[in-house]
Short mmCIF file of C-alpha atoms in Angstrom, two decimals:
data_model
loop_
_atom_site.label_atom_id
_atom_site.label_comp_id
_atom_site.label_asym_id
_atom_site.label_seq_id
_atom_site.Cartn_x
_atom_site.Cartn_y
_atom_site.Cartn_z
CA UNK A 34 66.78 107.48 -46.68
CA UNK A 35 63.15 105.58 -47.31
CA UNK A 36 59.79 106.32 -48.17
CA UNK A 37 59.19 105.28 -44.20
CA UNK A 38 61.51 107.31 -42.56
CA UNK A 39 60.87 110.19 -44.43
CA UNK A 40 57.00 109.35 -43.19
CA UNK A 41 58.12 109.46 -40.06
CA UNK A 42 60.04 112.58 -40.43
CA UNK A 43 57.22 114.68 -41.47
CA UNK A 44 55.66 113.71 -38.53
CA UNK A 45 57.68 114.18 -35.58
CA UNK A 46 56.45 117.68 -34.47
CA UNK A 47 59.19 119.97 -33.04
CA UNK A 48 58.31 119.16 -29.65
CA UNK A 49 58.21 116.03 -30.03
CA UNK A 50 61.88 115.97 -31.04
CA UNK A 51 62.83 118.61 -28.42
CA UNK A 52 61.07 116.51 -25.60
CA UNK A 53 63.13 113.31 -27.10
CA UNK A 54 66.94 115.37 -27.41
CA UNK A 55 66.31 116.79 -23.57
CA UNK A 56 65.53 113.06 -22.28
CA UNK A 57 68.34 111.65 -24.98
CA UNK A 58 70.92 114.33 -23.09
CA UNK A 59 69.73 113.38 -19.35
CA UNK A 60 70.36 109.97 -20.19
CA UNK A 61 73.13 110.06 -21.50
CA UNK A 62 75.05 112.15 -19.27
CA UNK A 63 73.52 109.91 -16.08
CA UNK A 64 74.90 107.08 -17.83
CA UNK A 65 78.38 108.25 -17.58
CA UNK A 66 78.08 109.79 -14.38
CA UNK A 67 77.37 106.33 -12.96
CA UNK A 68 80.44 104.84 -14.52
CA UNK A 69 77.69 102.70 -17.37
CA UNK A 70 80.45 103.33 -19.82
CA UNK A 71 79.38 100.19 -21.63
CA UNK A 72 75.74 101.74 -22.13
CA UNK A 73 76.93 105.43 -22.32
CA UNK A 74 79.28 104.70 -25.40
CA UNK A 75 75.71 103.01 -27.19
CA UNK A 76 74.47 106.62 -27.70
CA UNK A 77 77.00 107.30 -30.30
CA UNK A 78 77.09 106.11 -33.62
CA UNK A 79 79.62 103.22 -34.21
CA UNK A 80 82.15 105.87 -35.76
CA UNK A 81 80.96 108.50 -33.73
CA UNK A 82 83.62 111.49 -33.33
CA UNK A 83 84.26 113.38 -29.58
CA UNK A 84 86.27 116.47 -29.43
CA UNK A 85 86.53 117.77 -26.24
CA UNK A 86 88.91 120.53 -25.38
CA UNK A 87 90.84 118.16 -22.65
CA UNK A 88 92.08 115.29 -25.32
CA UNK A 89 94.65 116.68 -28.06
CA UNK A 90 92.21 115.18 -30.86
CA UNK A 91 89.34 114.18 -31.76
CA UNK A 92 88.64 111.06 -30.16
CA UNK A 93 87.36 108.37 -33.14
CA UNK A 94 84.80 105.39 -32.66
CA UNK A 95 83.09 103.14 -29.77
CA UNK A 96 86.32 101.49 -29.45
CA UNK A 97 88.41 104.07 -28.39
CA UNK A 98 86.14 106.32 -27.17
CA UNK A 99 85.41 103.83 -24.32
CA UNK A 100 88.74 103.59 -22.99
CA UNK A 101 88.91 107.31 -22.50
CA UNK A 102 85.47 107.17 -20.80
CA UNK A 103 86.68 104.06 -18.35
CA UNK A 104 89.72 105.87 -18.16
CA UNK A 105 87.74 109.33 -16.71
CA UNK A 106 85.39 106.81 -14.85
CA UNK A 107 89.16 105.22 -12.80
CA UNK A 108 90.44 109.00 -12.28
CA UNK A 109 87.53 110.30 -10.75
CA UNK A 110 86.31 106.78 -8.90
CA UNK A 111 90.39 107.34 -7.25
CA UNK A 112 89.30 110.84 -5.83
CA UNK A 113 85.97 109.49 -4.51
CA UNK A 114 84.33 112.81 -6.23
CA UNK A 115 80.60 112.27 -7.88
CA UNK A 116 80.33 113.82 -10.54
CA UNK A 117 77.49 115.55 -12.51
CA UNK A 118 77.19 116.95 -16.44
CA UNK A 119 74.15 118.52 -16.87
CA UNK A 120 73.65 119.61 -20.89
CA UNK A 121 71.11 122.48 -20.45
CA UNK A 122 69.43 125.69 -22.37
CA UNK A 123 69.19 123.41 -25.37
CA UNK A 124 68.83 124.85 -28.47
CA UNK A 125 67.64 122.24 -31.49
CA UNK A 126 68.23 122.51 -35.04
CA UNK A 127 66.37 119.98 -37.24
CA UNK A 128 67.95 119.37 -41.21
CA UNK A 129 67.44 117.23 -43.69
CA UNK A 130 67.15 113.58 -43.23
CA UNK A 131 66.52 113.57 -39.90
CA UNK A 132 69.42 115.33 -38.82
CA UNK A 133 69.50 117.48 -35.68
CA UNK A 134 71.75 120.14 -34.87
CA UNK A 135 72.20 121.05 -31.15
CA UNK A 136 73.95 123.43 -29.39
CA UNK A 137 73.50 123.29 -25.46
CA UNK A 138 75.19 125.18 -22.00
CA UNK A 139 77.12 121.78 -20.31
CA UNK A 140 77.34 122.14 -16.48
CA UNK A 141 80.45 119.74 -14.54
CA UNK A 142 80.08 119.82 -11.28
CA UNK A 143 81.77 117.58 -9.10
CA UNK A 144 81.31 117.27 -5.27
CA UNK A 145 84.59 115.36 -3.22
CA UNK A 146 83.10 112.80 -0.89
CA UNK A 147 81.68 114.25 2.66
CA UNK A 148 82.09 117.74 0.72
CA UNK A 149 80.50 120.10 -1.15
CA UNK A 150 79.28 120.90 -4.67
CA UNK A 151 81.33 122.79 -6.26
CA UNK A 152 81.21 123.66 -10.34
CA UNK A 153 83.82 122.57 -12.12
CA UNK A 154 83.34 123.88 -15.77
CA UNK A 155 80.93 125.33 -18.04
CA UNK A 156 81.34 123.91 -21.71
CA UNK A 157 79.71 124.95 -25.36
CA UNK A 158 78.25 121.29 -26.62
CA UNK A 159 77.93 121.44 -30.25
CA UNK A 160 76.70 118.38 -31.14
CA UNK A 161 75.37 116.25 -34.58
CA UNK A 162 72.28 113.86 -33.78
CA UNK A 163 70.98 111.24 -36.14
CA UNK A 164 68.34 108.41 -36.06
CA UNK A 165 69.15 104.96 -36.02
CA UNK A 166 66.09 102.77 -35.62
CA UNK A 167 64.21 104.81 -33.34
CA UNK A 168 66.93 105.25 -31.55
CA UNK A 169 68.95 109.47 -31.30
CA UNK A 170 72.72 109.03 -31.80
CA UNK A 171 75.57 111.18 -31.63
CA UNK A 172 77.44 110.80 -34.69
CA UNK A 173 79.51 113.86 -33.98
CA UNK A 174 80.58 115.63 -30.42
CA UNK A 175 82.32 118.97 -30.39
CA UNK A 176 83.25 120.80 -27.00
CA UNK A 177 84.53 124.32 -25.76
CA UNK A 178 85.01 125.01 -22.28
CA UNK A 179 85.09 128.38 -21.51
CA UNK A 180 87.57 129.97 -19.25
CA UNK A 181 90.32 127.89 -21.91
CA UNK A 182 93.30 130.71 -22.77
CA UNK B 912 43.85 138.93 -33.99
CA UNK B 913 42.53 136.89 -37.40
CA UNK B 914 40.51 133.77 -37.70
CA UNK B 915 43.53 132.14 -38.82
CA UNK B 916 45.52 133.38 -35.58
CA UNK B 917 42.86 131.86 -33.41
CA UNK B 918 43.13 128.77 -35.08
CA UNK B 919 46.71 128.80 -35.13
CA UNK B 920 46.74 129.34 -31.36
CA UNK B 921 43.45 126.36 -30.85
CA UNK B 922 45.91 124.09 -32.23
CA UNK B 923 48.59 124.26 -30.50
CA UNK B 924 49.66 122.51 -27.87
CA UNK B 925 50.77 123.00 -23.90
CA UNK B 926 54.12 120.13 -25.71
CA UNK B 927 54.14 122.60 -28.79
CA UNK B 928 54.55 126.08 -26.49
CA UNK B 929 56.51 124.95 -23.89
CA UNK B 930 59.59 123.57 -26.25
CA UNK B 931 59.22 126.67 -28.14
CA UNK B 932 59.31 128.58 -25.00
CA UNK B 933 62.23 126.47 -23.91
CA UNK B 934 64.02 126.88 -27.69
CA UNK B 935 63.31 130.47 -27.75
CA UNK B 936 65.26 131.09 -23.87
CA UNK B 937 68.32 129.16 -24.63
CA UNK B 938 68.97 130.84 -28.00
CA UNK B 939 68.09 134.84 -26.94
CA UNK B 940 70.42 134.12 -24.40
CA UNK B 941 73.57 132.22 -26.18
CA UNK B 942 72.92 136.04 -28.73
CA UNK B 943 73.66 137.79 -25.29
CA UNK B 944 76.32 135.18 -23.74
CA UNK B 945 78.01 135.82 -27.69
CA UNK B 946 77.67 139.41 -27.89
CA UNK B 947 75.54 139.41 -30.52
CA UNK B 948 73.36 142.47 -29.75
CA UNK B 949 71.50 143.13 -33.26
CA UNK B 950 69.94 140.01 -33.15
CA UNK B 951 69.49 139.25 -29.24
CA UNK B 952 67.85 142.91 -29.40
CA UNK B 953 65.25 141.32 -32.44
CA UNK B 954 63.76 139.13 -29.64
CA UNK B 955 62.25 141.59 -28.02
CA UNK B 956 59.44 143.54 -29.50
CA UNK B 957 60.14 147.35 -30.87
CA UNK B 958 58.71 148.80 -27.74
CA UNK B 959 59.61 146.09 -25.31
CA UNK B 960 60.21 146.66 -22.26
CA UNK B 961 63.12 144.81 -19.89
CA UNK B 962 63.20 145.59 -15.88
CA UNK B 963 66.24 143.99 -14.62
CA UNK B 964 67.66 144.75 -10.84
CA UNK B 965 70.31 146.62 -11.99
CA UNK B 966 68.72 149.71 -13.69
CA UNK B 967 67.12 152.75 -11.90
CA UNK B 968 64.53 152.18 -13.55
CA UNK B 969 62.37 149.63 -16.30
CA UNK B 970 64.39 149.87 -20.11
CA UNK B 971 62.02 150.38 -23.30
CA UNK B 972 62.57 150.21 -26.50
CA UNK B 973 64.82 148.14 -29.13
CA UNK B 974 66.53 151.70 -29.16
CA UNK B 975 67.46 151.73 -26.07
CA UNK B 976 67.18 147.82 -24.92
CA UNK B 977 70.23 147.88 -27.19
CA UNK B 978 72.54 150.55 -26.19
CA UNK B 979 72.68 148.84 -22.78
CA UNK B 980 73.35 145.05 -24.43
CA UNK B 981 75.90 146.66 -26.11
CA UNK B 982 78.06 148.47 -22.70
CA UNK B 983 77.35 145.18 -20.98
CA UNK B 984 78.87 143.39 -23.81
CA UNK B 985 81.88 145.72 -23.66
CA UNK B 986 82.36 145.72 -20.23
CA UNK B 987 82.84 142.29 -19.74
CA UNK B 988 85.11 142.16 -22.86
CA UNK B 989 87.42 144.14 -20.97
CA UNK B 990 87.34 142.21 -18.16
CA UNK B 991 88.14 139.13 -20.11
CA UNK B 992 85.01 136.87 -18.30
CA UNK B 993 82.25 134.75 -20.30
CA UNK B 994 78.56 135.36 -19.24
CA UNK B 995 76.33 132.24 -20.04
CA UNK B 996 72.62 133.78 -18.78
CA UNK B 997 70.60 130.11 -18.34
CA UNK B 998 66.70 130.08 -17.89
CA UNK B 999 65.46 126.71 -16.12
CA UNK B 1000 62.37 125.75 -14.46
CA UNK B 1001 60.13 127.58 -16.97
CA UNK B 1002 56.74 128.17 -16.50
CA UNK B 1003 54.63 128.78 -19.18
CA UNK B 1004 50.62 129.85 -18.16
CA UNK B 1005 49.12 130.91 -21.29
CA UNK B 1006 46.95 133.36 -21.51
CA UNK B 1007 44.43 135.03 -24.19
CA UNK B 1008 45.34 135.74 -26.96
CA UNK B 1009 48.54 134.02 -27.69
CA UNK B 1010 50.04 135.92 -24.57
CA UNK B 1011 51.90 133.85 -21.92
CA UNK B 1012 53.39 134.89 -19.33
CA UNK B 1013 56.78 132.89 -18.11
CA UNK B 1014 58.84 132.52 -14.50
CA UNK B 1015 61.64 131.30 -15.01
CA UNK B 1016 65.01 130.67 -12.48
CA UNK B 1017 68.21 132.19 -14.57
CA UNK B 1018 71.77 131.32 -12.97
CA UNK B 1019 74.36 133.47 -14.12
CA UNK B 1020 77.57 132.12 -14.70
CA UNK B 1021 80.71 134.21 -15.59
CA UNK B 1022 84.11 131.84 -15.85
CA UNK B 1023 87.58 134.79 -16.22
CA UNK B 1024 90.31 133.50 -18.69
CA UNK B 1025 91.96 130.98 -17.31
CA UNK B 1026 90.08 130.16 -14.23
CA UNK B 1027 87.46 128.59 -12.78
CA UNK B 1028 83.10 129.21 -13.48
CA UNK B 1029 82.05 131.10 -10.50
CA UNK B 1030 77.81 131.41 -9.77
CA UNK B 1031 77.11 134.99 -9.51
CA UNK B 1032 74.08 135.43 -10.03
CA UNK B 1033 70.15 133.81 -9.05
CA UNK B 1034 67.27 135.56 -10.72
CA UNK B 1035 63.50 135.28 -10.65
CA UNK B 1036 62.57 135.93 -14.45
CA UNK B 1037 59.21 137.39 -15.38
CA UNK B 1038 58.48 137.91 -18.78
CA UNK B 1039 55.41 138.48 -20.92
CA UNK B 1040 56.14 136.90 -24.78
CA UNK B 1041 54.22 137.58 -27.29
CA UNK B 1042 53.49 136.57 -31.06
CA UNK B 1043 54.76 137.86 -34.24
CA UNK B 1044 53.99 136.31 -37.16
CA UNK B 1045 55.66 132.67 -35.62
CA UNK B 1046 58.43 134.21 -33.67
CA UNK B 1047 57.96 134.70 -30.37
CA UNK B 1048 59.00 138.17 -28.67
CA UNK B 1049 59.57 139.61 -25.36
CA UNK B 1050 57.28 142.44 -24.78
CA UNK B 1051 58.09 142.47 -20.72
CA UNK B 1052 60.80 141.10 -18.63
CA UNK B 1053 61.31 141.96 -15.16
CA UNK B 1054 64.10 140.81 -12.92
CA UNK B 1055 64.37 139.87 -9.45
CA UNK B 1056 67.90 139.34 -7.83
CA UNK B 1057 68.10 137.03 -4.95
CA UNK B 1058 70.46 138.31 -2.39
CA UNK B 1059 69.31 141.63 -3.02
CA UNK B 1060 68.83 144.17 0.11
CA UNK C 991 41.32 102.78 -14.26
CA UNK C 992 38.20 103.81 -16.33
CA UNK C 993 37.69 103.50 -19.79
CA UNK C 994 38.13 107.26 -20.73
CA UNK C 995 41.57 107.52 -18.46
CA UNK C 996 43.14 104.76 -20.46
CA UNK C 997 42.07 106.46 -23.50
CA UNK C 998 43.28 109.57 -22.61
CA UNK C 999 47.08 108.02 -21.65
CA UNK C 1000 46.64 106.72 -25.06
CA UNK C 1001 46.65 109.74 -26.61
CA UNK C 1002 49.07 111.42 -24.66
CA UNK C 1003 52.38 111.26 -26.76
CA UNK C 1004 56.01 111.34 -24.98
CA UNK C 1005 56.30 115.00 -25.94
CA UNK C 1006 52.91 115.94 -24.27
CA UNK C 1007 53.93 114.06 -21.28
CA UNK C 1008 57.58 115.75 -20.71
CA UNK C 1009 56.42 119.36 -21.39
CA UNK C 1010 53.95 118.60 -18.23
CA UNK C 1011 56.46 117.06 -16.14
CA UNK C 1012 58.76 119.99 -16.21
CA UNK C 1013 56.22 122.40 -15.81
CA UNK C 1014 54.98 120.66 -13.11
CA UNK C 1015 58.60 120.42 -11.59
CA UNK C 1016 59.57 123.93 -12.10
CA UNK C 1017 55.77 125.21 -10.62
CA UNK C 1018 56.53 122.85 -7.46
CA UNK C 1019 59.64 124.25 -6.66
CA UNK C 1020 59.25 127.10 -6.70
CA UNK C 1021 55.96 126.86 -4.50
CA UNK C 1022 58.73 125.01 -1.73
CA UNK C 1023 61.17 128.34 -2.80
CA UNK C 1024 58.52 130.96 -1.42
CA UNK C 1025 57.32 128.83 1.30
CA UNK C 1026 54.45 128.42 0.27
CA UNK C 1027 53.55 124.34 2.19
CA UNK C 1028 50.49 124.93 1.48
CA UNK C 1029 49.77 124.45 -2.37
CA UNK C 1030 53.32 122.66 -2.48
CA UNK C 1031 52.11 119.61 -0.15
CA UNK C 1032 49.03 119.59 -2.32
CA UNK C 1033 51.96 118.35 -5.07
CA UNK C 1034 51.78 114.93 -2.96
CA UNK C 1035 49.20 112.46 -2.81
CA UNK C 1036 47.00 112.24 0.18
CA UNK C 1037 49.26 109.34 1.06
CA UNK C 1038 52.80 110.12 -0.48
CA UNK C 1039 55.86 109.84 0.43
CA UNK C 1040 58.59 111.66 0.66
CA UNK C 1041 62.14 109.96 1.10
CA UNK C 1042 64.90 112.87 1.36
CA UNK C 1043 68.72 112.33 2.76
CA UNK C 1044 68.52 114.51 6.05
CA UNK C 1045 65.39 112.61 6.97
CA UNK C 1046 65.87 108.92 9.35
CA UNK C 1047 63.26 107.79 7.98
CA UNK C 1048 60.79 108.84 4.71
CA UNK C 1049 57.83 111.23 5.65
CA UNK C 1050 54.61 109.81 4.69
CA UNK C 1051 51.25 112.11 4.37
CA UNK C 1052 50.00 115.92 3.91
CA UNK C 1053 49.86 116.26 7.29
CA UNK C 1054 53.44 115.22 7.83
CA UNK C 1055 55.09 116.51 5.03
CA UNK C 1056 53.64 120.29 5.46
CA UNK C 1057 54.98 120.16 8.71
CA UNK C 1058 58.44 119.20 8.10
CA UNK C 1059 58.08 121.70 5.28
CA UNK C 1060 56.86 124.24 7.44
CA UNK C 1061 60.08 124.07 9.47
CA UNK C 1062 62.77 124.24 7.03
CA UNK C 1063 61.23 127.34 5.91
CA UNK C 1064 61.67 128.99 8.72
CA UNK C 1065 65.07 127.66 9.95
CA UNK C 1066 65.33 129.41 6.70
CA UNK C 1067 63.60 132.34 7.22
CA UNK C 1068 65.56 132.93 9.76
CA UNK C 1069 69.26 132.96 8.38
CA UNK C 1070 67.31 135.29 5.63
CA UNK C 1071 69.15 133.27 2.77
CA UNK C 1072 66.65 132.20 -0.62
CA UNK C 1073 66.56 128.75 -1.64
CA UNK C 1074 66.21 127.74 -5.12
CA UNK C 1075 66.03 124.39 -6.63
CA UNK C 1076 65.89 123.43 -9.63
CA UNK C 1077 64.97 120.36 -10.79
CA UNK C 1078 66.85 118.98 -13.94
CA UNK C 1079 67.85 116.89 -16.85
CA UNK C 1080 64.89 115.37 -16.03
CA UNK C 1081 63.89 112.08 -17.75
CA UNK C 1082 60.77 110.45 -18.18
CA UNK C 1083 60.11 106.59 -18.01
CA UNK C 1084 56.14 106.16 -19.20
CA UNK C 1085 54.95 103.26 -17.43
CA UNK C 1086 51.19 101.27 -16.78
CA UNK C 1087 48.37 103.38 -16.30
CA UNK C 1088 49.51 106.29 -16.45
CA UNK C 1089 52.59 106.30 -13.86
CA UNK C 1090 55.95 108.35 -14.97
CA UNK C 1091 59.41 106.39 -13.16
CA UNK C 1092 61.16 110.22 -12.95
CA UNK C 1093 64.79 110.63 -12.51
CA UNK C 1094 66.02 114.17 -12.05
CA UNK C 1095 69.22 116.17 -11.38
CA UNK C 1096 68.53 118.60 -8.39
CA UNK C 1097 70.24 121.71 -7.80
CA UNK C 1098 70.25 123.41 -4.49
CA UNK C 1099 71.39 127.06 -4.68
CA UNK C 1100 71.34 129.17 -2.01
CA UNK C 1101 71.62 133.45 -1.80
CA UNK C 1102 72.15 135.24 1.73
CA UNK C 1103 70.64 138.51 2.06
CA UNK C 1104 73.22 140.50 0.10
CA UNK C 1105 75.75 137.85 -0.47
CA UNK C 1106 76.56 135.81 -3.45
CA UNK C 1107 74.73 132.35 -4.61
CA UNK C 1108 76.46 129.00 -3.49
CA UNK C 1109 75.62 125.74 -5.07
CA UNK C 1110 74.64 123.61 -1.67
CA UNK C 1111 73.61 120.33 -3.01
CA UNK C 1112 73.72 118.15 -5.65
CA UNK C 1113 70.63 115.24 -5.53
CA UNK C 1114 69.33 112.97 -7.59
CA UNK C 1115 65.74 112.92 -7.24
CA UNK C 1116 63.43 109.58 -8.32
CA UNK C 1117 60.09 110.15 -8.45
CA UNK C 1118 57.16 107.98 -8.93
CA UNK C 1119 53.92 110.43 -10.17
CA UNK C 1120 50.65 109.74 -10.68
CA UNK C 1121 47.62 111.34 -12.32
CA UNK C 1122 44.86 112.89 -10.24
CA UNK C 1123 42.41 113.80 -12.66
CA UNK C 1124 44.42 116.32 -14.96
CA UNK C 1125 47.12 116.38 -12.14
CA UNK C 1126 50.12 114.99 -11.72
CA UNK C 1127 51.28 114.29 -8.03
CA UNK C 1128 54.36 113.03 -6.12
CA UNK C 1129 53.56 109.79 -4.75
CA UNK C 1130 56.60 108.87 -4.15
CA UNK C 1131 60.13 110.49 -3.98
CA UNK C 1132 63.80 109.44 -2.89
CA UNK C 1133 67.10 111.76 -3.11
CA UNK C 1134 70.14 110.87 -2.65
CA UNK C 1135 72.56 113.44 -2.33
CA UNK C 1136 76.02 113.38 -3.59
CA UNK C 1137 79.31 113.48 -1.18
CA UNK C 1138 77.20 111.63 1.48
CA UNK C 1139 79.80 109.32 3.55
#
């Protein structure tokens, strides 16, 4: 919005943005996989939307996002399975006003205690990322799951 | 070829090229996985060669590449399986004249309708990429499949 | 240490480092997967430490690292299985003096001769990378395996 922001945007190369986005997802997914949901939810904007294949309707806002994440973490803890989310094959499209449109393939892998890893899900993730200060945040995330009927 | 091209090449850092190559593969594979073969074939040079483990001999030229891709897409559509190609662990070697020698690990994952994802293939991909205008194109692709006897 | 090194460090952007680290792992893992252990061990510092989940205690120094790697390569050759190590979802934290703290998810995939690929292990890799001349080297690597009891 401000002149300073525009200047910064102009100076950021595609390589800068691409590295930043890859790093963002590596950290965001790690926080979720560790059950650090308070930190994870901060990677969304305050009014961020998460539209996953598993929910009947999109979940909006950090307050609701964290409730869902806590429940998912508790359920997994009960099963003893370690989940890992990997966002890979990341396609970054820079848009006006430093908004980023991202598409990626997500692998969800689960390893039961004492067991072998299992590829649980392949999803396509469509994110709208915005910049708040120096940090990227998810404003909108839509996830589709392969194989869903 | 021109002085301008050489200048551009000199100015492009490894980070620029690395990001560009990762982005190129994310998009190229997505086009294939969506069955958008007309756009996918444009990611090869006009005389591009694809030497996959499944073909008796290398396939050369967009006209032939698109025939093979259309057949593969139609066969998959018949089975109802969603395929995803992920080119990962990308090794980029810059060569003279802006040619890039790329080696990567490719995962091919398939998800049957209503089913769980299956890791179908692990391949090693050896690509020769060239620049046409601003875009990267595959001039030559050789793929070997792990486990092949 | 020298003024020159500090200057270089200051000039290297996050994008530069991120690309370099991704490239480093792609090559390092490929060397291991090809059984090129003499080259692979050079990606560690002379006194580098590898602390894997499979060893009773950390392995220190190239001389010992290469013994372990040769044994692992020989065992795999006996089974006829092709292993691939993919370090993905890479999180890079730049520290003082050009040291890099890296966390990543590692997938270990094995394909038996004539068989289908199997996701053998999911690990979390914690690396301390340092710069020797222009090259990155692993000074310390700690790997934890998901599902371990």
